[in-house]
Structures are given as structure tokens and as C-alpha cells.
CSV table of C-alpha atoms in Angstrom, one decimal:
chain,number,residue,atom,x,y,z
A,1,MET,CA,-205.3,-33.5,65.0
A,2,TYR,CA,-205.1,-36.5,67.2
A,3,LEU,CA,-207.8,-39.0,67.8
A,4,ASN,CA,-207.4,-40.9,71.1
A,5,LEU,CA,-208.7,-44.4,70.9
A,6,ARG,CA,-207.0,-45.6,74.1
A,7,ALA,CA,-208.2,-45.4,77.6
A,8,PRO,CA,-207.8,-41.9,79.1
A,9,GLY,CA,-204.2,-41.3,80.4
A,10,ARG,CA,-202.7,-44.0,78.2
A,11,ARG,CA,-201.0,-42.9,75.0
A,12,SER,CA,-198.2,-44.6,73.2
A,13,ARG,CA,-194.8,-42.8,72.9
A,14,ALA,CA,-195.3,-42.3,69.2
A,15,ALA,CA,-198.7,-40.7,69.7
A,16,ALA,CA,-197.4,-38.5,72.4
A,17,GLY,CA,-194.5,-37.4,70.2
A,18,ALA,CA,-196.9,-36.8,67.3
A,19,ALA,CA,-199.1,-34.6,69.5
A,20,VAL,CA,-196.0,-32.6,70.6
A,21,VAL,CA,-195.0,-32.1,66.9
A,22,ILE,CA,-198.5,-31.0,65.9
A,23,VAL,CA,-198.8,-28.5,68.8
A,24,ALA,CA,-195.3,-27.2,68.2
A,25,THR,CA,-195.9,-26.7,64.4
A,26,SER,CA,-199.3,-25.1,65.1
A,27,GLY,CA,-197.7,-22.8,67.6
A,28,ALA,CA,-194.9,-21.8,65.3
A,29,LEU,CA,-197.2,-21.1,62.4
A,30,GLY,CA,-199.5,-19.1,64.7
A,31,LEU,CA,-196.5,-17.1,65.9
A,32,LEU,CA,-195.4,-16.4,62.4
A,33,SER,CA,-198.9,-15.3,61.5
A,34,ALA,CA,-199.2,-13.1,64.5
A,35,CYS,CA,-195.9,-11.4,63.7
A,36,GLY,CA,-197.0,-10.7,60.2
A,37,GLN,CA,-194.4,-13.1,58.8
A,38,SER,CA,-196.7,-15.6,57.2
A,39,SER,CA,-200.3,-15.7,56.0
A,40,HIS,CA,-200.2,-19.4,55.5
A,41,SER,CA,-202.0,-21.9,57.6
A,42,ALA,CA,-200.7,-25.5,58.1
A,43,ALA,CA,-198.6,-25.6,54.9
A,44,THR,CA,-195.4,-27.6,55.2
A,45,GLY,CA,-191.9,-27.6,53.5
A,46,ALA,CA,-189.7,-24.8,52.2
A,47,ALA,CA,-192.7,-23.1,50.4
A,48,ALA,CA,-194.4,-22.7,53.8
A,49,LEU,CA,-192.0,-19.9,54.8
A,50,THR,CA,-192.1,-16.9,52.7
A,51,PRO,CA,-190.6,-13.4,53.3
A,52,GLY,CA,-193.0,-10.8,54.6
A,53,PRO,CA,-193.7,-7.4,53.1
A,54,GLY,CA,-190.5,-5.6,52.2
A,55,GLN,CA,-188.4,-8.7,52.7
A,56,HIS,CA,-186.8,-11.1,50.3
A,57,ARG,CA,-185.4,-14.6,50.4
A,58,THR,CA,-181.7,-14.7,51.5
A,59,ALA,CA,-179.0,-17.4,51.7
A,60,GLY,CA,-179.7,-20.0,54.3
A,61,MET,CA,-183.5,-19.4,54.3
A,62,PRO,CA,-185.5,-22.5,53.5
A,63,GLY,CA,-186.4,-22.5,49.8
A,64,ALA,CA,-183.4,-20.4,48.7
A,65,THR,CA,-181.8,-21.7,45.6
A,66,GLY,CA,-178.2,-22.3,44.7
A,67,PRO,CA,-175.3,-24.3,46.2
A,68,GLY,CA,-175.9,-25.1,49.9
A,69,GLY,CA,-179.4,-23.6,49.8
A,70,ALA,CA,-178.0,-20.1,49.1
A,71,ALA,CA,-179.5,-17.9,46.5
A,72,SER,CA,-177.4,-17.8,43.4
A,73,GLY,CA,-174.8,-15.0,43.4
A,74,THR,CA,-176.0,-13.7,46.8
A,75,PRO,CA,-173.4,-13.6,49.6
A,76,PRO,CA,-174.4,-15.1,52.9
A,77,MET,CA,-174.8,-11.6,54.5
A,78,PRO,CA,-174.9,-9.1,51.7
A,79,SER,CA,-174.7,-6.0,53.9
A,80,MET,CA,-171.8,-7.2,56.0
A,81,SER,CA,-168.1,-7.6,55.2
A,82,MET,CA,-165.4,-8.8,57.5
A,83,THR,CA,-161.7,-8.9,57.3
A,84,MET,CA,-159.3,-10.6,59.7
A,85,PRO,CA,-156.0,-8.9,60.6
A,86,THR,CA,-153.0,-10.9,59.6
A,87,SER,CA,-149.7,-11.4,61.3
A,88,PRO,CA,-146.6,-13.1,60.1
A,89,SER,CA,-147.4,-16.3,62.0
A,90,ALA,CA,-151.0,-16.2,60.6
A,91,LYS,CA,-149.5,-16.1,57.1
A,92,GLY,CA,-147.3,-19.1,57.8
A,93,ALA,CA,-144.1,-17.0,57.6
A,94,GLN,CA,-141.7,-16.7,60.6
A,95,ALA,CA,-140.8,-13.3,61.8
A,96,ALA,CA,-137.2,-12.3,61.1
A,97,PRO,CA,-134.8,-12.7,64.1
A,98,VAL,CA,-134.2,-9.5,66.0
A,99,SER,CA,-130.9,-8.6,67.7
A,100,GLY,CA,-131.0,-7.0,71.1
A,101,ASP,CA,-131.2,-8.1,74.7
A,102,ALA,CA,-134.9,-7.5,75.7
A,103,VAL,CA,-138.1,-9.3,75.1
A,104,ALA,CA,-141.5,-7.7,75.9
A,105,ILE,CA,-144.4,-9.8,76.9
A,106,ARG,CA,-147.5,-8.0,75.7
A,107,ASN,CA,-150.8,-8.9,74.1
A,108,PHE,CA,-150.2,-12.6,75.0
A,109,ALA,CA,-147.1,-12.8,72.9
A,110,PHE,CA,-143.3,-12.6,73.3
A,111,SER,CA,-141.9,-9.8,71.2
A,112,PRO,CA,-139.7,-10.4,69.3
A,113,ALA,CA,-140.7,-14.0,68.7
A,114,THR,CA,-137.1,-14.8,67.6
A,115,LEU,CA,-134.2,-13.0,69.3
A,116,LYS,CA,-130.7,-13.4,67.9
A,117,ILE,CA,-127.8,-12.8,70.4
A,118,LYS,CA,-124.2,-13.6,71.1
A,119,VAL,CA,-122.9,-16.0,73.8
A,120,GLY,CA,-122.6,-14.2,77.1
A,121,THR,CA,-125.6,-11.9,76.5
A,122,THR,CA,-128.1,-11.4,79.3
A,123,VAL,CA,-131.7,-11.2,78.0
A,124,THR,CA,-134.4,-9.5,80.1
A,125,TRP,CA,-138.1,-10.4,79.7
A,126,THR,CA,-140.6,-7.8,80.9
A,127,ASN,CA,-144.2,-8.6,81.4
A,128,GLN,CA,-146.3,-5.7,80.0
A,129,ASP,CA,-149.6,-7.6,80.2
A,130,THR,CA,-152.1,-7.5,83.1
A,131,ASP,CA,-152.1,-11.3,83.3
A,132,ALA,CA,-149.1,-13.3,84.8
A,133,HIS,CA,-146.8,-15.1,82.4
A,134,THR,CA,-143.8,-17.4,82.6
A,135,VAL,CA,-140.6,-17.8,80.6
A,136,THR,CA,-140.0,-21.6,80.5
A,137,SER,CA,-137.8,-23.7,78.2
A,138,THR,CA,-139.7,-26.2,76.1
A,139,GLY,CA,-138.8,-29.8,76.7
A,140,SER,CA,-137.0,-31.0,79.8
A,141,GLY,CA,-133.7,-29.6,81.1
A,142,GLY,CA,-133.7,-26.2,79.4
A,143,PRO,CA,-132.2,-23.2,81.2
A,144,LEU,CA,-135.3,-21.0,81.3
A,145,ARG,CA,-137.4,-21.4,84.4
A,146,SER,CA,-139.1,-18.2,85.6
A,147,ALA,CA,-141.7,-17.9,88.3
A,148,ALA,CA,-145.0,-16.4,87.3
A,149,LEU,CA,-144.3,-12.8,86.3
A,150,ALA,CA,-146.8,-10.2,87.5
A,151,THR,CA,-147.3,-7.0,85.5
A,152,HIS,CA,-144.0,-5.1,85.0
A,153,ALA,CA,-142.0,-7.9,86.6
A,154,THR,CA,-138.8,-9.0,84.9
A,155,TYR,CA,-136.8,-12.2,84.4
A,156,ARG,CA,-133.2,-12.3,83.3
A,157,HIS,CA,-131.0,-15.1,82.0
A,158,THR,CA,-127.4,-15.1,80.6
A,159,PHE,CA,-126.8,-17.5,77.7
A,160,THR,CA,-123.4,-19.2,78.0
A,161,GLU,CA,-123.7,-21.8,75.2
A,162,PRO,CA,-124.5,-21.4,71.5
A,163,GLY,CA,-127.8,-23.0,70.3
A,164,THR,CA,-131.4,-22.4,69.7
A,165,TYR,CA,-133.5,-22.1,72.9
A,166,ALA,CA,-137.3,-22.5,72.4
A,167,TYR,CA,-139.5,-21.3,75.3
A,168,LEU,CA,-143.1,-20.8,76.2
A,169,CYS,CA,-145.4,-19.4,78.8
A,170,THR,CA,-146.6,-22.4,80.9
A,171,ILE,CA,-149.8,-20.5,81.9
A,172,HIS,CA,-150.6,-19.8,78.2
A,173,PRO,CA,-148.8,-22.5,76.2
A,174,PHE,CA,-149.8,-21.0,72.8
A,175,MET,CA,-147.3,-18.2,73.7
A,176,THR,CA,-144.0,-19.5,72.2
A,177,ALA,CA,-140.7,-17.9,71.1
A,178,THR,CA,-137.0,-18.6,70.5
A,179,VAL,CA,-133.6,-17.3,71.4
A,180,GLU,CA,-130.8,-18.0,68.8
A,181,VAL,CA,-127.4,-17.8,70.5
A,182,THR,CA,-124.2,-17.7,68.3
A,183,ARG,CA,-120.5,-17.3,69.1
């Protein structure tokens, strides 16, 4: 333990830090022993922690072997598997343009993400989310400038010039889409 050779109440920072480490280590080992997780006393290093009865060393546990401390051939969580749903944008591919005159706003996305229309078409956006959204041209000077749309609210715009019109929701800027207007 710690032998105090200084006057009472006067310890160096290093000695105080060492005392904290000793107390914390002793407390942790005592807790492990009390929980039945370790029968070791003041051992140190990876060998100090061993699995209890009915348990075995798993990836990430101190002393596990293999790359990154993981046991060779053992997945990080052997009893768990996880798959992520994929969408066209997650795969890096753009969704095919859709013809029509309506865009739904739902699940924090514009659907379709690309709408293909003819000059003179009026497009209607309908908010089907519980959160408010906007339909706003990206960049300055674009024609789309809706107010915040509450649930079931709509916004309409008639496209009079051919071109590609990119837009977003200013409240949730990750929500983006495009209208392609042709003659």
C-alpha cells in the first residue's frame, strides 16, 4: 500500500494519484470476487481477468487472442446478427425518374426523389409526415419557396421552363429531390 513519510495532510500529487489507483484497483478486484467473476487477488494484466464458471473468453475481452484482441474465428457477438435495410440511395444508385404530378413527403423523404414532367405541369407536394417540411429550391433564385407545411398541407408550383430543379426541405436539409422538366 502507501507509506506516508510526509507530514499529515501533505501528499504529493503523484502519491495521491497512486493512492487512488490502488484503492480503485482493490475495489474493482473485490467487486469481481464478490460477484463470483474472479478468484484472483491483486493480479494484474490480461491474465488477471478470467471468465467465471460457464463462461468463456470472447472477442474484446482482455487476453483474447487474434487480430484486434479478438479470439481467432470468433465473431464479435456470436449470438447476434444484424442486417441493415438498403435503399437505392444507400447503394449509390439513383432512383429512376417517375412521371406524374404529385410528390409525397413521408418518412422524411420526398417520393419520388426524381420527378419527370413536361413544361406547363403543376406539381403538388403533400406532407404526409407529422413533422413540418418545406419545398425550397437549392441555391439562390430558384422558383420553389413553400412555407412550412403542416401534416396534410399541400404546396403547388407550375413549371414553365425546361430544366432540372433541385430542391430540399430547409428544416431537414438531408431531404433532397429533383424535378426534371422537358418540352
